[in-house]
Short mmCIF file of C-alpha atoms in Angstrom, two decimals:
data_model
loop_
_atom_site.label_atom_id
_atom_site.label_comp_id
_atom_site.label_asym_id
_atom_site.label_seq_id
_atom_site.Cartn_x
_atom_site.Cartn_y
_atom_site.Cartn_z
CA MET F 294 39.81 35.63 -56.74
CA ALA F 295 39.62 37.47 -59.70
CA THR F 296 36.52 35.50 -60.73
CA TYR F 297 34.63 36.79 -57.87
CA ASP F 298 35.85 40.28 -58.00
CA LEU F 299 34.83 40.01 -61.98
CA ILE F 300 31.25 38.73 -60.72
CA SER F 301 30.94 41.66 -58.16
CA ARG F 302 31.80 44.43 -60.74
CA LYS F 303 28.76 42.68 -63.05
CA LEU F 304 26.64 42.81 -60.32
CA GLN F 305 27.58 46.18 -59.10
CA LYS F 306 27.10 47.51 -62.86
CA HIS F 307 24.13 45.74 -63.34
CA ASN F 308 22.21 47.60 -60.29
CA THR F 309 23.89 51.22 -61.35
CA ASP F 310 22.40 50.52 -64.75
CA LYS F 311 18.69 49.92 -62.96
CA LYS F 312 19.12 53.13 -61.67
CA GLU F 313 20.02 54.70 -64.97
CA MET F 314 17.44 53.20 -67.29
CA LYS F 315 15.55 56.15 -68.30
CA GLU F 316 18.69 57.15 -69.88
CA THR F 317 18.10 54.11 -72.30
CA ASN F 318 15.51 54.64 -74.54
CA SER F 319 15.57 51.85 -76.84
CA ALA F 320 16.86 48.31 -76.97
CA ASP F 321 18.54 48.97 -80.12
CA SER F 322 20.36 52.21 -78.88
CA PHE F 323 24.03 50.33 -78.46
CA MET F 324 23.64 49.04 -82.34
CA ASP F 325 24.69 51.22 -85.30
CA GLU F 326 21.65 51.47 -87.77
CA GLY F 327 23.68 49.36 -90.28
CA ASP F 328 23.92 46.78 -87.94
CA LYS F 329 20.38 46.30 -86.95
CA PRO F 330 19.23 42.83 -88.31
CA THR F 331 16.11 42.22 -89.66
CA MET F 332 13.50 40.71 -87.34
CA SER F 333 10.00 39.57 -87.41
CA LYS F 334 8.47 42.61 -85.60
CA SER F 335 5.66 41.91 -82.84
CA SER F 336 2.77 44.37 -82.35
CA ASP F 337 1.31 45.17 -78.92
CA ILE F 338 -1.95 43.77 -77.46
CA LYS F 339 -3.79 45.58 -75.41
CA ILE F 340 -5.69 44.00 -72.58
CA PHE F 341 -7.81 46.38 -70.29
CA ARG F 342 -5.23 49.19 -69.21
CA TRP F 343 -2.29 47.11 -69.91
CA SER F 344 -0.30 46.71 -73.24
CA PHE F 345 1.75 43.73 -73.66
CA ASN F 346 4.21 42.50 -76.38
CA SER F 347 2.26 40.19 -78.75
CA THR F 348 5.49 37.36 -79.02
CA ILE F 349 6.13 37.23 -75.23
CA LEU F 350 2.33 37.10 -74.48
CA VAL F 351 2.02 34.01 -76.76
CA THR F 352 5.16 32.76 -75.00
CA HIS F 353 3.38 32.89 -71.85
CA VAL F 354 0.17 31.03 -73.28
CA ASN F 355 2.95 28.08 -74.40
CA ILE F 356 4.68 27.79 -71.32
CA PHE F 357 1.55 27.62 -69.71
CA LEU F 358 0.20 24.91 -71.66
CA TYR F 359 3.68 23.30 -71.10
CA ALA F 360 3.48 23.21 -67.76
CA THR F 361 0.39 22.04 -67.58
CA CYS F 362 0.74 18.91 -69.78
CA PHE F 363 4.28 18.58 -68.03
CA TRP F 364 2.44 18.30 -64.78
CA ILE F 365 -0.30 15.83 -66.10
CA GLN F 366 1.84 13.52 -67.15
CA THR F 367 4.13 13.65 -63.78
CA GLY F 368 1.17 13.10 -61.55
CA ALA F 369 -0.13 10.02 -63.75
CA LEU F 370 3.54 8.55 -63.77
CA PRO F 371 4.32 7.05 -60.24
CA TYR F 372 0.68 5.58 -60.68
CA LEU F 373 1.46 4.05 -64.02
CA THR F 374 4.51 2.75 -63.07
CA LYS F 375 2.89 0.90 -59.96
CA LYS F 376 0.41 -0.51 -62.02
CA LEU F 377 3.32 -2.22 -64.30
CA GLY F 378 5.17 -3.48 -60.61
CA VAL F 379 7.58 -0.94 -60.45
CA ASP F 380 9.57 -0.28 -57.30
CA MET F 381 10.83 2.65 -55.77
CA VAL F 382 14.54 2.27 -56.79
CA VAL F 383 13.74 1.07 -60.29
CA PHE F 384 11.37 4.64 -60.68
CA GLY F 385 14.51 6.52 -59.53
CA TYR F 386 15.99 4.73 -62.55
CA LEU F 387 13.50 5.79 -65.06
CA GLN F 388 13.72 9.17 -63.66
CA THR F 389 17.29 9.13 -64.09
CA THR F 390 17.05 7.84 -67.75
CA PHE F 391 14.82 10.76 -68.58
CA ALA F 392 17.08 13.50 -66.96
CA VAL F 393 20.18 12.17 -68.70
CA VAL F 394 18.57 12.39 -72.31
CA GLN F 395 17.59 15.93 -71.37
CA LEU F 396 21.19 16.67 -70.00
CA ALA F 397 22.60 15.18 -73.33
CA GLY F 398 19.87 17.72 -75.27
CA GLY F 399 19.73 21.06 -73.25
CA PRO F 400 23.34 22.81 -74.43
CA LEU F 401 22.27 21.52 -78.14
CA PHE F 402 18.87 22.96 -77.88
CA GLY F 403 20.50 26.02 -76.75
CA ARG F 404 22.52 26.54 -79.46
CA PHE F 405 20.14 25.49 -82.02
CA GLY F 406 17.78 28.15 -80.37
CA ASP F 407 20.54 31.33 -80.90
CA LEU F 408 21.40 30.05 -84.56
CA PHE F 409 18.07 29.11 -85.69
CA GLY F 410 15.53 31.45 -83.77
CA GLY F 411 12.77 31.15 -81.06
CA ARG F 412 10.00 29.99 -83.26
CA ALA F 413 12.06 26.75 -84.52
CA ALA F 414 13.44 26.11 -80.95
CA MET F 415 9.90 26.06 -79.45
CA MET F 416 8.56 24.05 -82.30
CA LEU F 417 11.36 21.60 -81.64
CA ALA F 418 10.63 21.57 -77.94
CA PHE F 419 7.03 20.97 -78.19
CA ALA F 420 7.17 18.35 -81.08
CA SER F 421 9.52 16.37 -78.65
CA ALA F 422 7.15 16.67 -75.74
CA SER F 423 4.20 15.50 -77.88
CA THR F 424 6.22 12.25 -78.78
CA THR F 425 7.44 11.83 -75.21
CA TYR F 426 4.10 11.88 -73.91
CA LEU F 427 2.05 9.77 -76.86
CA PHE F 428 4.81 7.04 -76.19
CA LEU F 429 3.89 6.81 -72.45
CA GLY F 430 0.44 6.66 -73.33
CA LEU F 431 1.08 3.80 -75.69
CA ALA F 432 3.33 2.04 -72.91
CA ASN F 433 1.84 -1.17 -71.28
CA SER F 434 5.17 -2.58 -70.09
CA PHE F 435 8.06 -1.54 -68.18
CA PRO F 436 10.77 -1.38 -71.18
CA LEU F 437 8.39 0.87 -72.94
CA LEU F 438 7.92 3.03 -70.14
CA PHE F 439 11.88 3.83 -70.79
CA ILE F 440 11.71 3.98 -74.52
CA SER F 441 8.93 6.58 -73.85
CA ARG F 442 11.74 8.80 -72.34
CA LEU F 443 14.04 8.86 -75.23
CA PRO F 444 12.23 11.37 -77.27
CA SER F 445 12.23 13.83 -74.49
CA ILE F 446 15.95 14.88 -75.70
CA PHE F 447 14.58 18.44 -76.72
CA MET F 448 12.07 18.67 -74.51
CA HIS F 449 12.93 22.22 -73.19
CA ALA F 450 9.99 24.49 -74.15
CA MET F 451 10.85 26.23 -70.66
CA GLN F 452 14.37 26.96 -71.86
CA GLY F 453 12.98 28.13 -75.01
CA GLY F 454 10.74 30.54 -73.58
CA GLN F 455 13.63 32.16 -71.44
CA MET F 456 15.70 32.24 -74.83
CA ILE F 457 12.85 34.50 -76.44
CA VAL F 458 12.07 36.49 -73.19
CA THR F 459 15.63 37.20 -72.87
CA ASP F 460 16.23 38.21 -76.71
CA MET F 461 13.20 40.68 -76.48
CA GLY F 462 13.02 41.69 -73.45
CA ASP F 463 14.21 44.87 -71.23
CA LYS F 464 18.04 43.54 -70.11
CA GLN F 465 17.70 45.78 -67.05
CA GLN F 466 14.28 43.91 -66.06
CA ARG F 467 15.58 40.40 -67.02
CA ALA F 468 15.36 38.77 -63.49
CA ALA F 469 11.81 40.01 -63.63
CA SER F 470 11.11 38.81 -66.67
CA LEU F 471 12.40 35.42 -66.38
CA GLY F 472 10.21 35.48 -63.25
CA MET F 473 6.96 36.48 -64.94
CA LEU F 474 7.83 33.69 -67.24
CA GLY F 475 7.55 31.69 -64.15
CA LEU F 476 4.20 32.50 -62.98
CA SER F 477 2.93 31.35 -66.26
CA TYR F 478 4.69 28.00 -65.55
CA GLY F 479 3.41 28.29 -61.60
CA VAL F 480 -0.42 28.45 -63.13
CA GLY F 481 0.12 25.46 -65.59
CA MET F 482 1.80 23.80 -62.53
CA VAL F 483 -1.60 24.43 -60.81
CA VAL F 484 -3.96 23.75 -63.41
CA GLY F 485 -1.86 20.10 -64.62
CA PRO F 486 -1.96 18.16 -61.41
CA PHE F 487 -5.38 18.45 -60.54
CA ILE F 488 -6.69 17.84 -64.32
CA GLY F 489 -4.26 14.98 -64.40
CA GLY F 490 -5.41 13.48 -61.20
CA LEU F 491 -8.78 13.71 -62.15
CA ILE F 492 -8.32 12.42 -65.77
CA THR F 493 -6.30 9.16 -63.87
CA LYS F 494 -9.27 9.13 -61.32
CA TYR F 495 -12.07 8.64 -63.78
CA SER F 496 -10.13 7.14 -66.85
CA SER F 497 -6.29 5.96 -66.71
CA GLU F 498 -3.08 6.94 -66.94
CA GLN F 499 -2.60 6.16 -70.25
CA THR F 500 -5.80 8.97 -71.04
CA ALA F 501 -3.68 11.35 -69.01
CA ALA F 502 -0.62 10.95 -71.23
CA PHE F 503 -2.87 11.35 -74.49
CA ALA F 504 -4.00 14.33 -72.99
CA ALA F 505 -0.71 15.95 -72.59
CA CYS F 506 0.20 14.85 -76.10
CA PHE F 507 -2.72 17.03 -77.51
CA GLY F 508 -1.84 19.92 -75.51
CA SER F 509 1.71 20.06 -76.80
CA VAL F 510 0.40 19.39 -80.54
CA LEU F 511 -1.76 22.43 -80.19
CA SER F 512 1.51 24.67 -78.84
CA VAL F 513 3.46 23.14 -81.89
CA PHE F 514 0.68 24.82 -83.80
CA ILE F 515 0.64 27.94 -81.71
CA ALA F 516 4.39 28.63 -82.11
CA PHE F 517 4.55 27.96 -86.02
CA PHE F 518 1.76 30.95 -86.17
CA PHE F 519 2.46 33.43 -83.44
CA ILE F 520 6.38 33.61 -82.91
CA PRO F 521 8.61 35.06 -85.26
CA LYS F 522 11.31 33.02 -86.95
CA LYS F 523 13.86 35.66 -85.55
CA THR F 524 13.66 37.22 -81.85
CA LYS F 525 17.08 38.43 -81.25
CA LYS F 526 18.43 41.80 -81.62
CA THR F 527 21.37 40.51 -83.53
CA THR F 528 21.92 38.07 -85.73
CA VAL F 529 24.66 35.14 -86.58
CA THR F 530 25.80 35.73 -89.98
CA SER F 531 26.51 32.08 -91.47
CA THR F 532 25.22 29.42 -94.25
CA LEU F 533 22.88 26.70 -93.54
CA GLU F 534 26.24 24.30 -93.44
CA GLU F 535 28.04 26.01 -91.06
CA LYS F 536 24.77 27.05 -88.67
CA GLN F 537 24.41 22.95 -88.81
CA SER F 538 27.50 22.25 -87.95
CA SER F 539 28.20 24.71 -84.97
CA VAL F 540 24.79 23.55 -83.05
CA PHE F 541 27.59 20.54 -82.23
CA ASP F 542 30.23 22.76 -81.65
CA ILE F 543 31.37 21.20 -78.26
CA ASN F 544 34.39 23.90 -78.09
CA LYS F 545 31.92 26.35 -77.96
CA ILE F 546 30.36 25.42 -75.24
CA VAL F 547 33.27 24.66 -73.61
CA LYS F 548 34.23 28.54 -73.90
CA LEU F 549 30.71 29.68 -72.72
CA VAL F 550 31.31 27.44 -69.48
CA MET F 551 34.65 28.88 -68.81
CA ALA F 552 33.48 32.65 -69.60
CA PRO F 553 34.38 34.69 -66.74
CA GLY F 554 32.13 34.13 -63.65
CA ALA F 555 29.88 31.45 -65.48
CA LEU F 556 31.62 28.35 -63.54
CA PHE F 557 31.00 29.59 -60.10
CA LEU F 558 27.41 30.54 -60.99
CA LEU F 559 26.65 27.25 -62.54
CA ILE F 560 28.59 25.20 -59.32
CA ILE F 561 26.57 27.35 -57.24
CA ARG F 562 23.60 26.27 -59.04
CA ALA F 563 24.41 22.31 -58.80
CA ALA F 564 24.93 22.38 -55.22
CA ALA F 565 21.95 24.68 -54.03
CA GLY F 566 20.06 22.15 -56.60
CA ILE F 567 20.99 18.66 -55.46
CA PRO F 568 18.66 18.85 -52.20
CA ILE F 569 15.60 19.93 -54.19
CA GLY F 570 16.17 17.44 -56.73
CA VAL F 571 16.39 14.49 -54.65
CA PHE F 572 13.14 15.65 -53.07
CA GLN F 573 11.29 16.35 -56.20
CA SER F 574 12.63 13.58 -57.85
CA MET F 575 10.72 10.93 -55.12
CA PHE F 576 8.01 13.53 -54.28
CA SER F 577 5.46 11.08 -56.21
CA VAL F 578 6.61 8.45 -54.49
CA VAL F 579 6.75 10.10 -50.85
CA ALA F 580 2.84 11.13 -51.53
CA LEU F 581 2.11 7.55 -52.20
CA GLU F 582 4.19 5.31 -49.81
CA THR F 583 4.92 7.91 -47.07
CA PHE F 584 1.70 9.88 -46.82
CA LYS F 585 -0.72 7.41 -48.72
CA LEU F 586 -2.19 9.72 -51.06
CA PRO F 587 -4.47 8.66 -53.89
CA PRO F 588 -3.95 10.27 -56.94
CA GLU F 589 -6.14 13.31 -56.67
CA GLN F 590 -4.74 14.45 -53.27
CA ASN F 591 -1.26 14.29 -55.14
CA GLY F 592 -2.25 16.38 -57.53
CA TYR F 593 -3.90 18.80 -54.93
CA ILE F 594 -0.21 18.99 -53.17
CA LEU F 595 1.52 19.38 -56.43
CA SER F 596 -1.10 22.31 -57.14
CA TYR F 597 -0.57 24.01 -54.07
CA ILE F 598 3.51 24.11 -54.65
CA GLY F 599 2.26 25.65 -57.78
CA VAL F 600 0.80 28.21 -56.65
CA LEU F 601 3.43 29.14 -54.24
CA THR F 602 5.76 28.97 -57.14
CA MET F 603 3.56 31.22 -58.98
CA ILE F 604 3.47 34.05 -56.44
CA VAL F 605 6.91 33.87 -55.66
CA GLN F 606 8.17 34.25 -59.26
CA GLY F 607 5.56 36.37 -60.57
CA LEU F 608 5.23 38.80 -57.74
CA GLY F 609 8.19 38.17 -55.44
CA VAL F 610 11.13 38.18 -57.54
CA SER F 611 10.08 41.48 -59.19
CA ILE F 612 9.59 43.26 -55.80
CA LEU F 613 12.59 42.21 -54.16
CA THR F 614 14.94 42.90 -57.61
CA LYS F 615 13.28 46.65 -57.18
CA LYS F 616 14.31 46.79 -53.48
CA TYR F 617 17.61 44.43 -52.86
CA SER F 618 20.48 43.72 -55.08
CA GLU F 619 20.34 40.18 -57.00
CA THR F 620 23.53 39.43 -54.45
CA SER F 621 21.77 40.08 -51.50
CA ILE F 622 18.86 38.10 -52.78
CA LEU F 623 21.12 35.00 -53.36
CA LYS F 624 23.43 35.07 -50.48
CA TRP F 625 19.96 35.56 -48.03
CA SER F 626 17.56 33.26 -50.04
CA SER F 627 20.11 30.62 -49.94
CA PHE F 628 20.45 31.29 -45.71
CA SER F 629 16.71 30.92 -45.30
CA LEU F 630 16.87 27.25 -47.28
CA ILE F 631 18.78 26.22 -44.20
CA PHE F 632 16.11 26.34 -41.85
CA SER F 633 13.65 25.43 -44.45
CA TYR F 634 15.23 21.98 -45.03
CA LEU F 635 15.72 21.55 -41.65
CA ALA F 636 12.13 21.87 -40.60
CA LEU F 637 11.59 19.55 -43.54
CA ALA F 638 13.33 16.83 -41.93
CA PHE F 639 10.65 16.88 -38.79
CA VAL F 640 7.86 16.58 -41.07
CA THR F 641 5.14 13.93 -39.98
CA ASN F 642 2.09 14.74 -42.10
CA VAL F 643 0.64 16.65 -44.98
CA GLN F 644 -0.40 19.78 -42.90
CA GLN F 645 3.18 20.20 -42.01
CA LEU F 646 4.57 19.47 -45.48
CA CYS F 647 2.20 22.20 -46.88
CA ILE F 648 3.61 24.67 -43.95
CA VAL F 649 7.50 24.22 -45.02
CA MET F 650 6.89 24.23 -48.30
CA ALA F 651 6.14 27.95 -48.40
CA PRO F 652 9.73 29.15 -47.62
CA LEU F 653 11.62 26.23 -49.39
CA VAL F 654 9.50 27.51 -52.75
CA MET F 655 10.30 30.98 -52.15
CA GLY F 656 14.32 30.74 -51.26
CA LEU F 657 14.50 28.48 -54.16
CA ALA F 658 12.69 30.51 -56.56
CA SER F 659 14.57 33.65 -55.60
CA SER F 660 17.89 31.98 -56.41
CA ASN F 661 17.19 30.34 -59.17
CA ILE F 662 15.91 33.25 -61.37
CA VAL F 663 18.71 35.47 -59.84
CA ILE F 664 21.44 32.89 -61.05
CA SER F 665 19.49 32.60 -64.46
CA SER F 666 19.45 36.42 -64.75
CA VAL F 667 23.18 36.83 -64.07
CA LEU F 668 24.51 34.21 -66.22
CA THR F 669 22.63 35.42 -69.21
CA ARG F 670 25.01 38.58 -68.64
CA THR F 671 28.55 36.97 -68.34
CA VAL F 672 28.45 36.04 -72.16
CA SER F 673 27.12 38.20 -75.48
CA GLU F 674 23.59 38.88 -76.71
CA LEU F 675 24.35 35.97 -79.51
CA ASP F 676 25.16 33.21 -76.82
CA THR F 677 22.36 33.44 -74.01
CA GLY F 678 20.49 31.12 -75.53
CA ALA F 679 23.41 28.41 -75.09
CA MET F 680 24.31 29.83 -71.56
CA LEU F 681 20.89 28.89 -70.58
CA GLY F 682 20.84 25.61 -72.16
CA LEU F 683 24.12 24.93 -69.84
CA ASN F 684 21.88 26.42 -66.98
CA MET F 685 19.27 23.61 -67.80
CA ALA F 686 21.95 21.01 -68.22
CA VAL F 687 22.92 21.47 -64.83
CA ASN F 688 19.49 21.15 -63.62
CA SER F 689 19.54 18.02 -65.95
CA LEU F 690 22.21 16.44 -64.35
CA ILE F 691 20.99 17.21 -60.99
CA ARG F 692 17.89 15.35 -61.81
CA SER F 693 19.92 12.22 -63.35
CA LEU F 694 21.61 12.08 -60.16
CA SER F 695 18.59 12.83 -57.86
CA PRO F 696 16.65 9.90 -58.30
CA THR F 697 19.17 7.16 -57.82
CA ILE F 698 20.16 9.27 -54.52
CA GLY F 699 16.47 9.81 -53.22
CA GLY F 700 15.52 5.99 -53.96
CA MET F 701 18.40 5.00 -51.97
CA LEU F 702 17.84 7.69 -49.32
CA LEU F 703 14.43 6.88 -49.01
CA LYS F 704 14.60 3.04 -48.81
CA TYR F 705 17.44 2.96 -46.23
CA TYR F 706 16.82 6.26 -44.33
CA GLY F 707 13.35 7.19 -44.84
CA PHE F 708 12.04 10.67 -45.81
CA PRO F 709 13.55 12.57 -42.86
CA SER F 710 16.98 11.99 -44.90
CA PHE F 711 16.07 14.67 -47.49
CA GLY F 712 15.76 17.41 -44.95
CA TYR F 713 19.16 16.61 -43.49
CA LEU F 714 20.82 16.43 -46.67
CA GLY F 715 19.12 19.69 -47.62
CA PHE F 716 20.35 21.26 -44.37
CA VAL F 717 24.16 20.08 -44.93
CA MET F 718 24.27 21.27 -48.49
CA LEU F 719 22.98 24.79 -48.26
CA SER F 720 24.90 25.29 -45.19
CA GLY F 721 28.16 24.86 -46.99
CA VAL F 722 26.86 27.04 -50.13
CA THR F 723 25.82 29.91 -48.16
CA ILE F 724 29.08 29.98 -45.97
CA PHE F 725 30.82 29.94 -49.24
CA LEU F 726 28.68 32.62 -50.56
CA PHE F 727 28.85 35.05 -47.46
CA LEU F 728 32.55 34.56 -47.48
CA LYS F 729 33.38 35.18 -51.45
CA MET F 730 31.03 38.15 -52.01
CA LYS F 731 31.09 39.64 -48.63
CA ASP F 732 31.93 42.78 -50.21
CA VAL F 733 28.88 43.08 -52.69
#
């Protein structure tokens, strides 16, 4: 119970801090003058009546490009695998390979960003993405499809964007800031499938992959020219040799997992994420095999989901965090997901699917952003990147298991099994949250 009490105190303190924001005039107020590091300054950019931090604005642009390119190739991938004669179970193995590779790279990428800065981390992420998409475009056999997944080990641009926003943004508005980053991702998720579907329809799946490669290369240059080398308000003082060894410091990562409250939140993230991971991993196959959608219509559905994600993360989370505590948001979003998954089990056509996806996306987006925000406050400012890496690693672990589970469920029990799985697991998670956090 000590862990739950500690989390409760952290959340209560955060809610108190939100009320006292006016008393905190600077993000550097907690540091002595001699402790302030030398950091590349980023100017403000005015657009109409609004003022934006230039580094954060560029980060949003890059996240938009990342999402656009990722969903261009995501929409094309199932059709390319079908062209090469791959069935849904083997397609699940391909998705598992991608997730396992990213699982291995997530925590290391977080440590890399903490030690070498936001610019290096974003450049590494987009270089990894461009190589992955290039190999995908060149793939003309199934073994080459598997090989194309290997360079994605450091393809963690969203995590890199979260690191920069966490480093440079207001600590008390962290959940809202992460949500706004999700808004940019959501815009890319809308645009990407639409573009990918059109390219696939009028050219080929390989051309869609090359288009994604080009967009990722563009992001490498944007990161190099417009993101400061260092984004943290505090620095790590160590030699280059120490930094290189620290990236692979497993003991450090284990200590972060065992930080008070962190393991509990990571377990909740994993348990609540498995059902949606199973559904997402098989969504393109479901669209193709169950609903018989052509590539461009599959792109429209993915774009619709992107619009929902954009609205919830960009606007909904910001409104909710101003009115309710993060604990309340976490508990009640989990509760709403029980009925969303139950409804999913009874979906029989595309129109019903679109209706059910609305509350499903709302609950998932709210829960994930709150967990990410609270996790960054369980460790020091120097280790927020690594903690975000662990958060992403949980997501990668889910995605490494989900395609295999999803392929088997779809093959032997059909599409409704996805909804029943979510109903059972979220019922357990919700009961657990209400019992352990009943006083918060």
